[in-house]
Every structure is written in structure tokens, then in C-alpha cells.
Coordinates of C-alpha atoms in Angstrom, one line a residue:
M1 CA 6.9 26.3 18.0
T2 CA 4.5 26.9 15.1
D3 CA 5.6 26.9 11.4
E4 CA 5.1 30.6 11.2
E5 CA 7.3 31.2 14.3
L6 CA 10.0 28.9 12.9
E7 CA 9.8 30.6 9.5
N8 CA 10.4 34.0 11.2
L9 CA 13.2 32.6 13.3
L10 CA 15.1 31.1 10.4
L11 CA 14.7 34.3 8.4
S12 CA 16.1 36.5 11.2
S13 CA 18.9 34.1 11.9
G14 CA 20.0 34.0 8.2
L15 CA 20.7 30.3 8.3
V16 CA 18.4 29.5 5.3
S17 CA 18.0 31.7 2.2
P18 CA 14.6 33.4 1.8
E19 CA 14.2 31.5 -1.6
D20 CA 14.9 28.1 -0.1
L21 CA 12.7 28.9 2.9
A22 CA 9.8 30.0 0.6
Q23 CA 10.1 26.7 -1.3
A24 CA 10.1 24.7 2.0
V25 CA 7.0 26.6 3.2
D26 CA 5.2 26.0 0.0
E27 CA 6.0 22.2 0.4
T28 CA 4.6 22.1 3.9
K29 CA 1.3 23.2 2.4
K30 CA 1.4 20.5 -0.3
L31 CA 2.5 17.7 2.0
K32 CA 0.8 18.7 5.2
R33 CA 4.1 18.1 7.1
P34 CA 5.8 20.3 9.7
L35 CA 8.3 22.9 8.4
E36 CA 11.1 21.6 10.6
K37 CA 10.8 18.2 8.9
I38 CA 10.8 19.7 5.4
I39 CA 13.9 21.8 6.4
I40 CA 15.8 18.6 7.4
D41 CA 14.5 16.5 4.4
R42 CA 15.7 19.1 1.9
H43 CA 19.1 19.3 3.6
L44 CA 18.7 23.0 4.2
L45 CA 20.0 22.4 7.7
T46 CA 21.2 19.4 9.7
R47 CA 18.9 18.3 12.5
A48 CA 21.5 19.4 15.1
S49 CA 21.8 22.9 13.6
L50 CA 18.0 23.4 13.3
Y51 CA 17.2 22.3 16.9
E52 CA 20.3 24.1 18.4
T53 CA 18.9 27.3 16.9
I54 CA 15.4 26.6 18.2
A55 CA 16.7 25.6 21.6
Q56 CA 18.8 28.8 21.9
H57 CA 15.7 30.9 20.9
L58 CA 13.6 29.2 23.6
G59 CA 16.4 29.5 26.2
F60 CA 17.2 25.7 26.5
S61 CA 20.0 23.4 25.4
Y62 CA 19.6 20.9 22.6
V63 CA 20.6 17.2 23.4
N64 CA 21.3 14.5 20.8
L65 CA 19.7 11.2 21.9
E66 CA 21.3 8.8 19.5
N67 CA 23.6 7.2 22.2
L68 CA 20.9 6.9 24.9
Q69 CA 21.1 3.5 26.5
P70 CA 18.2 1.5 28.1
N71 CA 18.1 2.0 31.8
E72 CA 15.8 0.1 34.2
E73 CA 16.0 2.9 36.8
L74 CA 14.8 5.5 34.3
I75 CA 11.9 3.2 33.2
K76 CA 10.8 2.8 36.8
I77 CA 10.9 6.6 37.5
M78 CA 9.2 7.6 34.3
P79 CA 6.8 5.0 32.8
M80 CA 6.2 4.6 29.1
D81 CA 2.7 6.1 29.0
L82 CA 3.8 9.3 30.7
A83 CA 6.8 9.7 28.4
R84 CA 4.6 9.2 25.2
Q85 CA 1.8 11.5 26.5
T86 CA 4.3 14.3 27.4
Q87 CA 6.5 13.7 24.3
S88 CA 9.5 13.4 26.5
I89 CA 12.3 10.9 27.4
P90 CA 14.3 10.6 30.6
I91 CA 18.1 10.8 30.0
M92 CA 19.8 10.3 33.3
I93 CA 19.7 11.1 37.0
E94 CA 22.6 13.2 38.3
N95 CA 23.0 15.1 41.6
G96 CA 19.4 14.2 42.6
K97 CA 18.0 15.8 39.4
L98 CA 16.1 14.0 36.6
H99 CA 17.4 15.1 33.2
I100 CA 14.7 14.9 30.5
A101 CA 14.4 15.8 26.8
M102 CA 11.1 17.2 25.5
V103 CA 9.6 18.2 22.1
D104 CA 8.2 21.4 23.8
P105 CA 10.1 22.2 27.0
T106 CA 7.9 25.4 27.3
D107 CA 4.8 23.4 27.9
L108 CA 4.3 23.9 31.6
Y109 CA 1.4 21.5 31.9
Y110 CA 3.6 18.6 30.7
V111 CA 6.5 19.7 32.9
D112 CA 4.2 19.7 36.0
R113 CA 2.8 16.3 35.2
I114 CA 6.3 14.8 35.0
Q115 CA 7.4 16.6 38.2
L116 CA 4.4 15.4 40.1
H117 CA 4.8 11.8 39.0
T118 CA 8.6 11.6 39.5
N119 CA 8.7 13.8 42.6
M120 CA 12.2 15.0 41.4
P121 CA 13.6 18.3 40.3
L122 CA 14.0 18.5 36.6
E123 CA 16.8 19.6 34.2
I124 CA 15.0 20.1 30.8
Y125 CA 16.5 19.9 27.3
L126 CA 15.0 20.2 23.8
S127 CA 15.3 17.5 21.3
S128 CA 13.6 16.6 17.9
P129 CA 10.4 14.6 17.8
E130 CA 12.1 11.9 15.7
E131 CA 14.9 11.4 18.1
I132 CA 12.5 11.4 21.1
K133 CA 10.3 8.7 19.4
E134 CA 13.3 6.6 18.6
A135 CA 14.6 6.9 22.1
Q136 CA 11.3 6.0 23.5
N137 CA 11.1 2.8 21.3
K138 CA 14.6 1.9 22.4
L139 CA 13.9 2.5 26.1
Y140 CA 10.5 1.0 26.4
S141 CA 9.3 -1.0 23.3
E142 CA 11.5 -4.0 23.6
R143 CA 10.8 -4.4 27.2
K144 CA 7.0 -4.1 26.5
I145 CA 7.3 -7.1 24.1
T146 CA 9.5 -9.3 26.1
K147 CA 8.2 -8.7 29.6
D148 CA 4.8 -7.1 29.8
F149 CA 3.2 -8.9 26.8
L150 CA 4.6 -12.4 27.6
D151 CA 3.8 -12.1 31.3
D152 CA 0.3 -11.0 30.4
L153 CA -0.1 -14.0 28.0
K154 CA 1.2 -16.4 30.7
A155 CA -1.2 -15.0 33.3
K156 CA -4.2 -15.1 30.9
T157 CA -3.3 -18.7 29.8
S158 CA -2.9 -20.0 33.3
S159 CA -6.3 -18.6 34.2
E160 CA -8.1 -20.5 31.4
S161 CA -9.5 -24.0 32.3
K162 CA -7.7 -27.0 30.8
G163 CA -4.9 -24.9 29.3
T164 CA -7.1 -23.0 26.8
A165 CA -6.3 -19.5 25.7
G166 CA -9.3 -17.5 24.4
E167 CA -8.9 -15.7 21.0
G168 CA -10.1 -12.5 22.6
S169 CA -7.1 -12.4 24.9
T170 CA -4.4 -14.2 23.1
V171 CA -4.7 -14.0 19.3
I172 CA -5.7 -10.4 19.2
Q173 CA -2.7 -9.5 21.3
L174 CA -0.5 -11.6 19.2
V175 CA -1.6 -9.9 15.9
D176 CA -1.0 -6.6 17.6
L177 CA 2.4 -7.6 18.6
I178 CA 3.3 -8.7 15.0
I179 CA 2.0 -5.5 13.6
A180 CA 3.8 -3.3 16.2
Q181 CA 7.0 -5.2 15.7
A182 CA 6.9 -4.8 11.9
V183 CA 6.3 -1.1 12.2
R184 CA 9.3 -0.7 14.6
D185 CA 11.5 -2.8 12.3
R186 CA 10.6 -0.6 9.3
A187 CA 9.1 -3.6 7.5
S188 CA 7.4 -2.9 4.1
D189 CA 5.5 -6.3 4.1
I190 CA 4.4 -9.0 6.5
H191 CA 4.2 -12.5 5.2
I192 CA 2.1 -15.2 7.0
E193 CA 2.8 -18.4 5.3
P194 CA 1.2 -21.8 6.1
E195 CA 3.3 -24.9 5.8
Q196 CA 2.5 -28.5 6.7
E197 CA 3.6 -28.4 10.3
I198 CA 4.3 -24.7 11.0
T199 CA 3.0 -21.2 10.3
R200 CA 6.0 -19.1 9.0
I201 CA 6.0 -15.3 9.7
R202 CA 8.5 -13.1 7.8
F203 CA 9.1 -9.4 7.6
R204 CA 10.5 -7.7 4.4
I205 CA 13.0 -5.1 5.6
D206 CA 15.0 -3.1 3.1
G207 CA 13.9 -5.5 0.4
I208 CA 15.1 -8.7 2.2
L209 CA 12.9 -11.2 4.1
H210 CA 13.6 -12.0 7.7
E211 CA 11.9 -14.7 9.6
I212 CA 10.6 -14.2 13.2
P213 CA 9.6 -17.1 15.6
S214 CA 6.6 -19.1 14.4
P215 CA 3.4 -19.4 16.5
P216 CA 1.9 -22.8 17.0
K217 CA 0.1 -24.2 13.9
E218 CA -3.2 -24.4 15.9
W219 CA -3.3 -20.6 16.1
E220 CA -3.0 -20.1 12.3
S221 CA -6.7 -20.0 11.3
A222 CA -7.5 -17.6 14.2
I223 CA -4.6 -15.3 13.2
I224 CA -5.7 -15.2 9.6
S225 CA -9.3 -14.6 10.6
R226 CA -8.4 -11.8 12.9
I227 CA -6.5 -10.0 10.1
K228 CA -9.3 -10.7 7.6
V229 CA -11.9 -9.2 9.9
L230 CA -9.8 -6.0 10.3
A231 CA -9.4 -5.8 6.6
G232 CA -13.1 -6.2 6.0
M233 CA -12.7 -9.5 4.2
D234 CA -15.0 -12.6 4.3
I235 CA -13.6 -14.9 7.0
A236 CA -15.9 -17.7 5.9
E237 CA -14.4 -17.8 2.5
S238 CA -10.9 -19.4 2.2
R239 CA -11.1 -21.0 -1.3
I240 CA -10.6 -17.8 -3.4
P241 CA -8.1 -14.9 -3.3
Q242 CA -9.2 -11.9 -1.4
D243 CA -8.1 -8.3 -1.0
G244 CA -8.8 -5.8 1.8
H245 CA -7.3 -3.0 3.8
F246 CA -7.4 -1.3 7.2
Q247 CA -5.6 1.4 9.1
A248 CA -3.8 1.1 12.5
K249 CA -2.5 3.9 14.7
F250 CA 1.1 3.5 15.9
E251 CA 2.1 6.2 18.3
D252 CA 1.0 9.3 16.2
R253 CA 1.4 7.7 12.8
I254 CA -1.4 6.2 10.8
I255 CA -0.3 3.1 8.9
D256 CA -2.3 1.8 5.9
F257 CA -2.3 -2.0 5.6
R258 CA -3.1 -3.6 2.2
V259 CA -4.0 -7.2 2.8
S260 CA -4.0 -10.0 0.3
T261 CA -4.8 -13.7 0.7
I262 CA -4.5 -16.6 -1.7
P263 CA -5.4 -20.3 -1.1
T264 CA -2.5 -22.8 -1.0
V265 CA -2.3 -26.5 -0.3
Y266 CA -1.6 -25.9 3.4
G267 CA -4.0 -23.1 4.0
E268 CA -4.4 -19.3 3.2
N269 CA -1.3 -17.4 2.6
L270 CA -1.6 -13.8 3.7
V271 CA 0.6 -10.8 2.8
M272 CA 0.2 -7.3 4.4
R273 CA 1.8 -4.3 2.7
L274 CA 2.6 -1.5 5.2
L275 CA 2.3 2.1 3.8
D276 CA 3.4 4.9 6.0
T277 CA 2.6 8.3 4.4
A278 CA 4.7 10.2 6.9
S279 CA 7.8 8.2 5.9
V280 CA 7.4 8.1 2.2
M281 CA 10.5 9.6 0.6
I282 CA 9.1 12.7 -1.0
G283 CA 11.6 15.0 -2.8
I284 CA 13.8 14.1 -5.7
E285 CA 16.9 15.1 -3.7
K286 CA 16.3 12.2 -1.5
L287 CA 16.0 9.6 -4.2
G288 CA 19.8 9.0 -4.3
F289 CA 21.2 10.6 -7.4
S290 CA 25.0 10.3 -7.3
T291 CA 25.8 13.7 -8.6
Y292 CA 24.2 17.2 -8.6
E293 CA 24.5 17.2 -12.5
E294 CA 22.5 13.9 -12.7
L295 CA 19.8 15.4 -10.4
K296 CA 19.5 18.5 -12.6
R297 CA 19.3 16.4 -15.8
F298 CA 16.3 14.6 -14.3
E299 CA 14.8 17.9 -13.1
S300 CA 15.1 19.2 -16.7
I301 CA 12.8 16.5 -18.2
I302 CA 10.1 16.6 -15.4
S303 CA 9.9 20.3 -16.0
K304 CA 9.0 20.0 -19.7
P305 CA 5.4 21.0 -20.6
Y306 CA 4.6 17.9 -22.5
G307 CA 5.9 14.4 -23.5
I308 CA 6.2 11.0 -21.8
I309 CA 8.6 10.1 -19.0
L310 CA 9.0 6.5 -18.1
S311 CA 10.3 4.9 -14.9
T312 CA 11.4 1.3 -15.4
G313 CA 12.5 -1.6 -13.2
P314 CA 11.1 -4.7 -11.5
T315 CA 8.5 -4.7 -8.8
G316 CA 9.8 -3.1 -5.6
S317 CA 12.5 -1.1 -7.3
G318 CA 11.1 2.3 -6.1
K319 CA 9.4 3.4 -9.4
T320 CA 6.2 4.7 -7.6
T321 CA 8.3 6.7 -5.1
T322 CA 10.2 8.2 -8.1
L323 CA 6.9 9.3 -9.7
Y324 CA 5.4 10.7 -6.5
S325 CA 8.6 12.6 -5.9
S326 CA 8.6 14.0 -9.4
L327 CA 4.9 15.0 -9.1
M328 CA 5.6 16.8 -5.8
R329 CA 8.5 18.8 -7.4
I330 CA 6.1 20.1 -10.2
N331 CA 3.0 20.3 -8.0
T332 CA 2.0 23.9 -8.0
I333 CA -1.3 25.8 -7.7
D334 CA -1.3 26.7 -11.4
R335 CA -1.1 23.0 -12.5
N336 CA -3.9 20.5 -12.6
I337 CA -2.3 17.0 -11.9
V338 CA -4.4 13.8 -12.1
T339 CA -3.2 10.3 -11.4
I340 CA -4.8 6.8 -12.1
E341 CA -3.1 4.1 -10.0
D342 CA -3.5 0.5 -8.8
P343 CA -3.5 0.9 -5.9
V344 CA -3.2 4.5 -4.7
E345 CA -0.4 4.0 -2.2
Y346 CA 0.0 7.5 -0.8
R347 CA -2.4 10.5 -0.6
L348 CA -0.9 13.6 -2.0
G349 CA -2.3 17.2 -1.5
L350 CA -3.5 19.2 -4.4
I351 CA -3.5 16.1 -6.7
R352 CA -6.6 14.3 -7.9
Q353 CA -5.9 10.4 -7.5
I354 CA -8.0 7.8 -9.0
Q355 CA -8.1 4.0 -8.0
V356 CA -8.3 1.5 -10.8
N357 CA -11.6 -0.6 -10.2
P358 CA -12.2 -3.1 -13.0
K359 CA -15.6 -4.2 -11.4
A360 CA -16.8 -0.5 -11.8
G361 CA -15.4 -0.2 -15.3
I362 CA -12.4 1.9 -14.3
T363 CA -9.3 0.5 -16.0
F364 CA -6.1 2.3 -16.9
A365 CA -7.3 2.9 -20.4
N366 CA -10.9 3.9 -19.5
G367 CA -9.8 6.0 -16.6
L368 CA -7.3 7.8 -18.8
R369 CA -9.9 8.7 -21.3
S370 CA -11.9 10.3 -18.6
I371 CA -8.9 12.1 -17.2
L372 CA -8.4 13.8 -20.6
R373 CA -11.8 15.3 -20.2
Q374 CA -10.8 16.9 -16.8
D375 CA -8.5 19.6 -18.4
P376 CA -5.2 18.1 -16.9
D377 CA -1.7 19.5 -17.3
V378 CA 0.0 16.5 -15.8
I379 CA -1.0 12.9 -15.9
M380 CA 0.4 10.0 -13.9
V381 CA -0.5 6.5 -15.2
G382 CA 0.5 3.8 -12.6
E383 CA 1.7 1.3 -15.3
I384 CA 1.4 1.0 -19.1
R385 CA 0.3 -2.6 -19.3
D386 CA -1.2 -2.9 -22.8
L387 CA -1.4 -1.3 -26.2
E388 CA -4.6 0.5 -25.6
T389 CA -3.2 2.3 -22.4
A390 CA 0.1 3.0 -24.3
I391 CA -1.7 4.6 -27.4
I392 CA -3.9 6.8 -25.1
S393 CA -0.9 7.9 -23.1
I394 CA 1.0 8.8 -26.3
Q395 CA -2.1 10.8 -27.6
A396 CA -2.2 12.7 -24.3
A397 CA 1.5 13.5 -24.7
L398 CA 1.1 14.6 -28.3
T399 CA -1.8 16.9 -27.4
G400 CA 0.2 18.9 -24.9
H401 CA 0.2 16.9 -21.6
L402 CA 3.0 15.7 -19.5
V403 CA 2.6 12.0 -18.9
L404 CA 4.5 10.0 -16.3
S405 CA 4.3 6.2 -16.1
T406 CA 6.1 3.0 -15.4
L407 CA 7.2 -0.1 -17.4
H408 CA 8.7 -3.3 -16.4
T409 CA 12.1 -3.5 -18.2
N410 CA 15.6 -4.3 -17.1
D411 CA 17.1 -1.1 -18.3
A412 CA 16.3 2.3 -19.8
P413 CA 16.9 1.5 -23.5
S414 CA 14.8 -1.6 -23.3
A415 CA 11.7 0.6 -22.8
V416 CA 11.7 1.5 -26.5
T417 CA 11.8 -2.2 -27.5
R418 CA 9.0 -3.0 -25.0
L419 CA 6.7 -0.3 -26.5
V420 CA 7.4 -1.6 -30.0
N421 CA 6.7 -5.1 -29.0
M422 CA 3.3 -3.9 -27.5
G423 CA 2.5 -2.7 -31.0
V424 CA 3.2 1.0 -30.7
E425 CA 4.7 2.6 -34.0
P426 CA 8.2 3.7 -33.7
Y427 CA 7.4 7.2 -35.1
L428 CA 4.9 7.7 -32.2
I429 CA 7.5 6.8 -29.6
S430 CA 10.0 9.0 -31.2
A431 CA 7.5 12.0 -31.2
C432 CA 6.5 11.8 -27.6
L433 CA 9.2 10.1 -25.5
I434 CA 11.4 12.6 -23.7
G435 CA 13.2 10.4 -21.0
V436 CA 13.4 7.0 -19.5
M437 CA 15.0 6.3 -16.1
A438 CA 15.7 2.6 -15.0
Q439 CA 16.3 2.1 -11.3
R440 CA 17.0 -0.4 -8.5
L441 CA 17.1 -0.1 -4.7
V442 CA 20.2 -1.1 -2.9
R443 CA 20.7 -1.3 0.9
V444 CA 22.8 1.3 2.6
I445 CA 25.7 0.4 4.9
C446 CA 24.8 0.9 8.6
D447 CA 26.5 4.0 9.9
N448 CA 26.8 2.5 13.4
C449 CA 28.9 -0.5 12.3
K450 CA 30.5 0.7 9.1
E451 CA 34.2 -0.5 8.7
P452 CA 36.8 -0.2 5.9
Y453 CA 38.3 -3.2 4.1
T454 CA 40.7 -3.9 1.1
P455 CA 38.8 -5.7 -1.8
S456 CA 40.4 -8.5 -3.7
K457 CA 42.1 -8.0 -7.1
A458 CA 39.5 -10.3 -8.8
L459 CA 36.7 -8.2 -7.4
L460 CA 38.3 -5.0 -8.7
E461 CA 38.7 -6.4 -12.2
R462 CA 35.2 -7.7 -12.3
W463 CA 33.8 -4.2 -11.7
G464 CA 36.1 -2.2 -14.0
L465 CA 38.4 -1.0 -11.1
S466 CA 41.7 -2.4 -12.3
G467 CA 44.7 -0.4 -11.3
K468 CA 43.1 0.5 -7.9
E469 CA 44.7 -2.1 -5.8
N470 CA 45.0 0.1 -2.8
L471 CA 41.4 1.2 -2.9
I472 CA 39.5 1.1 0.4
L473 CA 35.9 0.0 0.4
Y474 CA 33.3 -0.2 3.2
R475 CA 31.0 -2.7 4.7
G476 CA 28.8 -3.2 7.8
R477 CA 30.1 -5.3 10.5
G478 CA 26.6 -6.0 11.9
C479 CA 25.2 -4.6 15.1
E480 CA 22.0 -4.2 17.2
Q481 CA 20.8 -1.2 15.2
C482 CA 20.9 -3.1 11.9
R483 CA 19.9 -6.5 13.4
G484 CA 23.3 -7.9 12.5
T485 CA 22.8 -7.3 8.7
G486 CA 25.3 -4.5 8.2
Y487 CA 22.7 -2.6 6.4
K488 CA 20.1 0.1 7.5
G489 CA 17.8 1.9 4.9
R490 CA 17.9 1.9 1.1
T491 CA 18.8 4.3 -1.7
G492 CA 18.4 4.2 -5.5
I493 CA 20.8 3.6 -8.3
F494 CA 19.8 5.0 -11.6
E495 CA 20.2 4.8 -15.4
L496 CA 18.8 8.1 -17.0
M497 CA 18.4 8.1 -20.8
I498 CA 17.3 11.6 -22.2
I499 CA 15.9 11.4 -25.7
D500 CA 17.5 13.9 -28.1
D501 CA 17.1 14.3 -31.8
E502 CA 19.9 11.7 -32.6
L503 CA 18.2 9.1 -30.5
R504 CA 14.8 9.9 -32.0
E505 CA 16.2 9.2 -35.5
M506 CA 17.6 5.9 -34.2
I507 CA 14.1 5.0 -32.7
I508 CA 12.4 5.8 -36.0
S509 CA 14.9 3.6 -37.9
Q510 CA 14.3 0.8 -35.3
A511 CA 17.8 0.6 -34.0
S512 CA 18.6 -2.3 -31.6
T513 CA 18.6 -1.9 -27.8
V514 CA 22.4 -2.4 -27.8
A515 CA 22.8 0.5 -30.4
L516 CA 20.5 2.8 -28.4
R517 CA 22.4 1.9 -25.1
K518 CA 25.8 2.6 -26.7
K519 CA 24.7 6.0 -28.2
A520 CA 23.1 7.0 -24.9
Q521 CA 26.3 6.1 -23.1
E522 CA 28.2 8.3 -25.5
K523 CA 25.9 11.1 -24.5
G524 CA 26.5 10.8 -20.8
M525 CA 24.2 8.0 -19.7
R526 CA 25.6 5.9 -16.8
L527 CA 24.6 2.3 -16.6
L528 CA 22.9 1.0 -13.4
A529 CA 26.0 -0.9 -12.4
E530 CA 28.2 2.1 -13.0
D531 CA 26.0 4.3 -10.8
G532 CA 26.1 1.4 -8.3
V533 CA 29.9 1.3 -8.3
S534 CA 30.1 5.1 -7.8
K535 CA 28.0 4.6 -4.6
V536 CA 30.3 1.8 -3.5
L537 CA 33.4 4.1 -3.9
A538 CA 31.5 6.7 -2.0
G539 CA 31.0 4.3 1.0
I540 CA 27.3 4.3 0.7
T541 CA 26.7 0.6 -0.3
T542 CA 28.6 -2.5 -1.0
I543 CA 29.7 -4.4 -4.2
E544 CA 27.6 -7.3 -3.0
E545 CA 24.5 -5.2 -3.0
V546 CA 25.1 -3.9 -6.5
A547 CA 25.7 -7.4 -7.7
R548 CA 22.4 -8.6 -6.2
V549 CA 20.3 -6.1 -8.0
C550 CA 22.3 -5.8 -11.2
E551 CA 22.9 -9.4 -12.2
E552 CA 22.3 -8.9 -16.0
Q553 CA 25.3 -6.7 -16.7
V554 CA 26.7 -5.5 -19.9
E555 CA 30.4 -4.7 -20.1
L556 CA 31.4 -1.9 -17.8
R557 CA 33.7 1.0 -18.8
P558 CA 36.7 1.6 -16.5
L559 CA 35.6 4.2 -13.9
T560 CA 37.5 7.2 -12.9
E561 CA 37.6 8.5 -9.4
A562 CA 33.9 8.9 -8.3
K563 CA 32.7 11.7 -6.0
A564 CA 29.2 10.9 -4.9
E565 CA 26.9 13.3 -3.3
A566 CA 24.0 11.0 -2.7
S567 CA 22.3 10.6 0.6
P568 CA 20.6 7.3 1.7
A569 CA 16.9 6.9 1.4
E570 CA 15.1 7.0 5.6
P571 CA -0.6 0.0 16.9
Q572 CA -3.3 0.0 18.4
I573 CA -6.2 -1.4 16.4
P574 CA -8.5 1.4 15.2
P575 CA -11.1 2.4 17.8
K576 CA -14.1 0.8 16.1
E577 CA -14.7 -2.6 17.8
K578 CA -14.4 -5.6 15.6
P579 CA -16.6 -8.7 15.7
A580 CA -15.5 -11.5 17.9
I581 CA -14.0 -14.6 16.3
T582 CA -14.6 -18.2 17.4
P583 CA -12.1 -19.0 20.3
V584 CA -9.2 -21.3 19.6
R585 CA -8.0 -23.8 22.1
V586 CA -4.2 -23.8 22.8
D587 CA -2.3 -26.2 24.8
A588 CA -0.6 -24.5 27.8
S589 CA 2.7 -26.2 27.0
Q590 CA 2.6 -24.8 23.5
L591 CA 2.0 -21.3 24.6
E592 CA 4.8 -21.5 27.2
E593 CA 7.2 -22.8 24.5
Y594 CA 6.3 -20.1 22.1
Q595 CA 6.8 -17.4 24.8
K596 CA 10.3 -18.8 25.4
R597 CA 11.1 -18.7 21.7
I598 CA 10.1 -15.1 21.4
A599 CA 12.0 -14.1 24.5
N600 CA 15.1 -15.9 23.2
W601 CA 14.8 -14.4 19.7
L602 CA 14.6 -10.8 21.2
S603 CA 17.4 -11.5 23.6
R604 CA 19.6 -12.5 20.6
R605 CA 18.7 -9.4 18.8
E606 CA 19.6 -7.2 21.8
K607 CA 23.0 -8.8 21.9

């Protein structure tokens, strides 16, 4: 169903208001994403409601695939390649009929292909593309790694003379395996770390590093070289840091990989950052604001015509996502938005994005000067790192531009002190600063294994919850879906300080951070920990998660009953052939041992 057909269906059904639908259609043009995904992401309809409506219109039934279990008989009847090519998934066999779910059950060509291959009558249902992809991964992917891949490695190894595995067959496949598994596990980074006797590989998932089985040390240089070739880096140079990037296709998603290497005493340490444009959390409704009022307060400052808005927090706290989401909310055809970033992480439609390149003379300060000659309305500066960039940003704000940027501070009031310490005059800060939002990312409790528990009295006192001894909190028990961690996905906790006239006077008089924080709290600002606790009371995250990201706490005020409305945050190598790398010799016994370790690791995960 095309976006236009879906728009007409939703209008005629009355399930979505014309105003909300018009905004969603406008967003599809900006983000180049399907209308159905925008409808779900903006919480205009639930996935089930949307696809039940579509299915009824097409004359089919909608099926939810969340509880689909792997079944060897289904895999034999309908192989993975056929399922992926036809965007379908087998569900069950009943009364001699094969029940399947499809993205487009009206596609007779795909239906005929499935029927010819399976030689069975079909019962066809409609399901969402996301559910079908997840079901395909669950049904086929783990089997592909444990059986097909390892059997192939074993066969290739045994065919080599003297137990030697050629790089062309083994290391390339191993790198593909690592990349594919990282994408399936929703990893944001892959770490390949040399040590004296092993090569450690770790994935960063939901902000936490998880180790996977280590390959033999002898494979290390070949693995690093393979990735460096993909990233366009110099494989002959291992004594200096290098940066590179490449793209890989995983199913129908294009993943950007930013690769960085540094020399260490045991070899080159390599880190790959995974950037999936399709999964970037665009839309300020999805950031995780605890209340509708807090969301509207933030919307009020990003809608202003000029001034500076700062997003603060440590590396990896979601500042860039917040800035992108803010830009997309105000990104309209009548505004000229220009950004300067290091690096440009996601490509956004209708926005001019500039990559910092010191070798070419493009720094934040120089680039910002050039941007001001491009008649911008809104400017995003990736980070204010020095006095020069800060002064130019302030001048831009004072001359009628809206400027968004980031700072590395622990909380919102500290941003003022940080700018003063850089050398910015307090009266300039007072004149242009309109808002500061500090933030952190906390992991969300896994819905599949969520369970209630009664917290201890000491814990309640520590977090300002005295007098609530009968309070019920939630935690994750640990299951296959969350890999035993009890968490799946992340959401934000925020501390939003809006600058009004009274706070401006305090900034000019150089009031302390403590005084600014106290006054901002009086005006309705919630501390990071207070926002975190409200999400704990709402069953979104745990006290342990809030404590992990909010260690430097000031005294918390006793909290009243909190009602949170936040929602949690949610390859094949490119076709161009890469140059061959010098083969590596691997002992057959080492390869067999590594195969067993991978198989055992995946088996434990399945359990």
C-alpha cells in the first residue's frame, strides 16, 4: 500500500485527525520514511490498530508475530532466502495448510513463488515489516550462525593442507559474522582489543559492554587488516592512529561504520561505531520526557526565533539525538537550517550538514563563520569546545539566529559556569541563553521478563521516598530477548532549565551554580535524579540504572506520586570487491576449538 493510499484510508476511517495526519505526511517527506512507520513512531496509532485497519481494507487478517517460536519443520519447508525475498514468514502448518504472514499479501507473484516452492495450499495473513523482520531473525539467523557458518568453516578448514585456513574463506566470513551479530544485537559499537595472549571482542549494547567469544590470537592481524581495507585505511601502517568508514547492507538497511584504530603495546586497538539512520530516534516525543508538560516546555524554547539552546551531558548521553530530534521538529520549507558536526552521524533531509575537516581548514569556528554568510535561520554546532566557537555562536544568536549546541557538563546550571570559565562575559550569556537541558540515558526494563518487587526501607530513604514502604517497583528477571540482562532499549532522563528574567539577573551578577540550581528548582526544574526516580515509579527503569548514571547527586526533594507518560527509546559487504589480504595460517585444532566456543556461547544465549 502506497503512502497516498494509506493516507486516504486513515482519513476515511477517522482513526487519525486530519491535522495529525498532515503533520505525519510532512514528516515522511523530511525523513524519507514510510508513512506507516511515522504513524506508529508518533503514537498516533498502535501497530496492531494500524495493521488491523490495513488488513481489513485489503480483505485479510492481521497476525501479531511476537510469540512466534523457532520451528525446524518450518525452516525446511520455507528456507531463509525465500522468506527474505518475498518479505514473508511461515507461522505454522495446520490441516495440511501452510499459514504465512506477508508484508504485502496482495502480491500474487510472491504468493505463487511460495506456493511453487512449498507445494502446499496457503493461508495468508498481513503483518508489519518490523514484525516480519524480527520473526525472520528469530527463525533463521541464529541457526545460520551456529550451523551453516560453522559447518562451512569446518569444511573449508579440513580441505586446506596442513590445517591452514585461507583468509579469503575464513577471516572474511568471521568479520561478516561479527558485523551481522552486532547489528542483530542492536550494538552501537564493536571493540576489537588486543591483549598479550588473546584478542578480546566486545559489543556495546544499551550503553554496556558485553564480551563475545575471542578468536585465536593468530587471526588478529588478519581481522584488523580486513576491516581497515573495508574502511579505506592504510593496512601497512600500524604505528599511528587512523580513522575510516564504510557501509554495509544488512537485509534492507544500510549501516554506516565509523572505524578508529590506535596503536597499543599489544597491537592495534580497533573500534567500530554503528550508525543506522533508519533506527535513529527522530521525534522529541520519543526522547523520553516524563510528562506532557515537560515536553511542551522544551517545545517552547526550540520554537523561539533566536537565542542559544544547549544540550549537556557526558559522551554517549544522547545529546546528538536530542539536537537532531529538535531540528526535525522545526524543519520546515520556510526555514534554512545548517549544521556543522564532527562527525555528521545521520543525514537529514532539507538540512545542509557540514563535516568538520581541520586538514581542509574547516573547524567549528571557521565553519560557523562561513555558515553565517549562508543566510541561515537555525544553526546547529556539534560542540562548543573553545572560546572562539562560543563567541561566534553567541554573536549568531544575538543577530537573530537560533543556535543549538552541546557542552560537556554534569548538569544544566553548570553550563553557565562552563561558559564563564571559557572566557565568555556573563552579560553575553545572559543576553542569548534561552535554555539548557542536561540528560543521561538509562536502560529500559525488558517487557518480556518484567517483574514486581518490594524495595528495602534504606533504598527508599536514599531516594527521597520515605513513607512509601508498601511501594512496588519493577525489575527485569532476565530472559532470551534481553540476553539475561533484564533490560532492552534505552530512554532519556532530563533536567531542563529555562532561562527567564530572574535567572538572567543572577547570571549577570555571577551567582554560583548552587544558587542557579536552587532558583531553577523553585521555577519547576526537576533534577536528573528526580526525573529518573519518576521513571522508576512508572516501571520504566530501575533504581540501579538511575544510580549508575547519576552518581554525583545533590539532595533530592521528597517526591509526590509520579505519573509518567514516557515511552522507551527503540551484512553483506558492499558489492565492490575489496583487495585480497595476505593469507593467515591457522591450526586446525584452534579453529575447531573456536567453533565449539561460539556454538556453546550461542547455545547458552538461547537457553
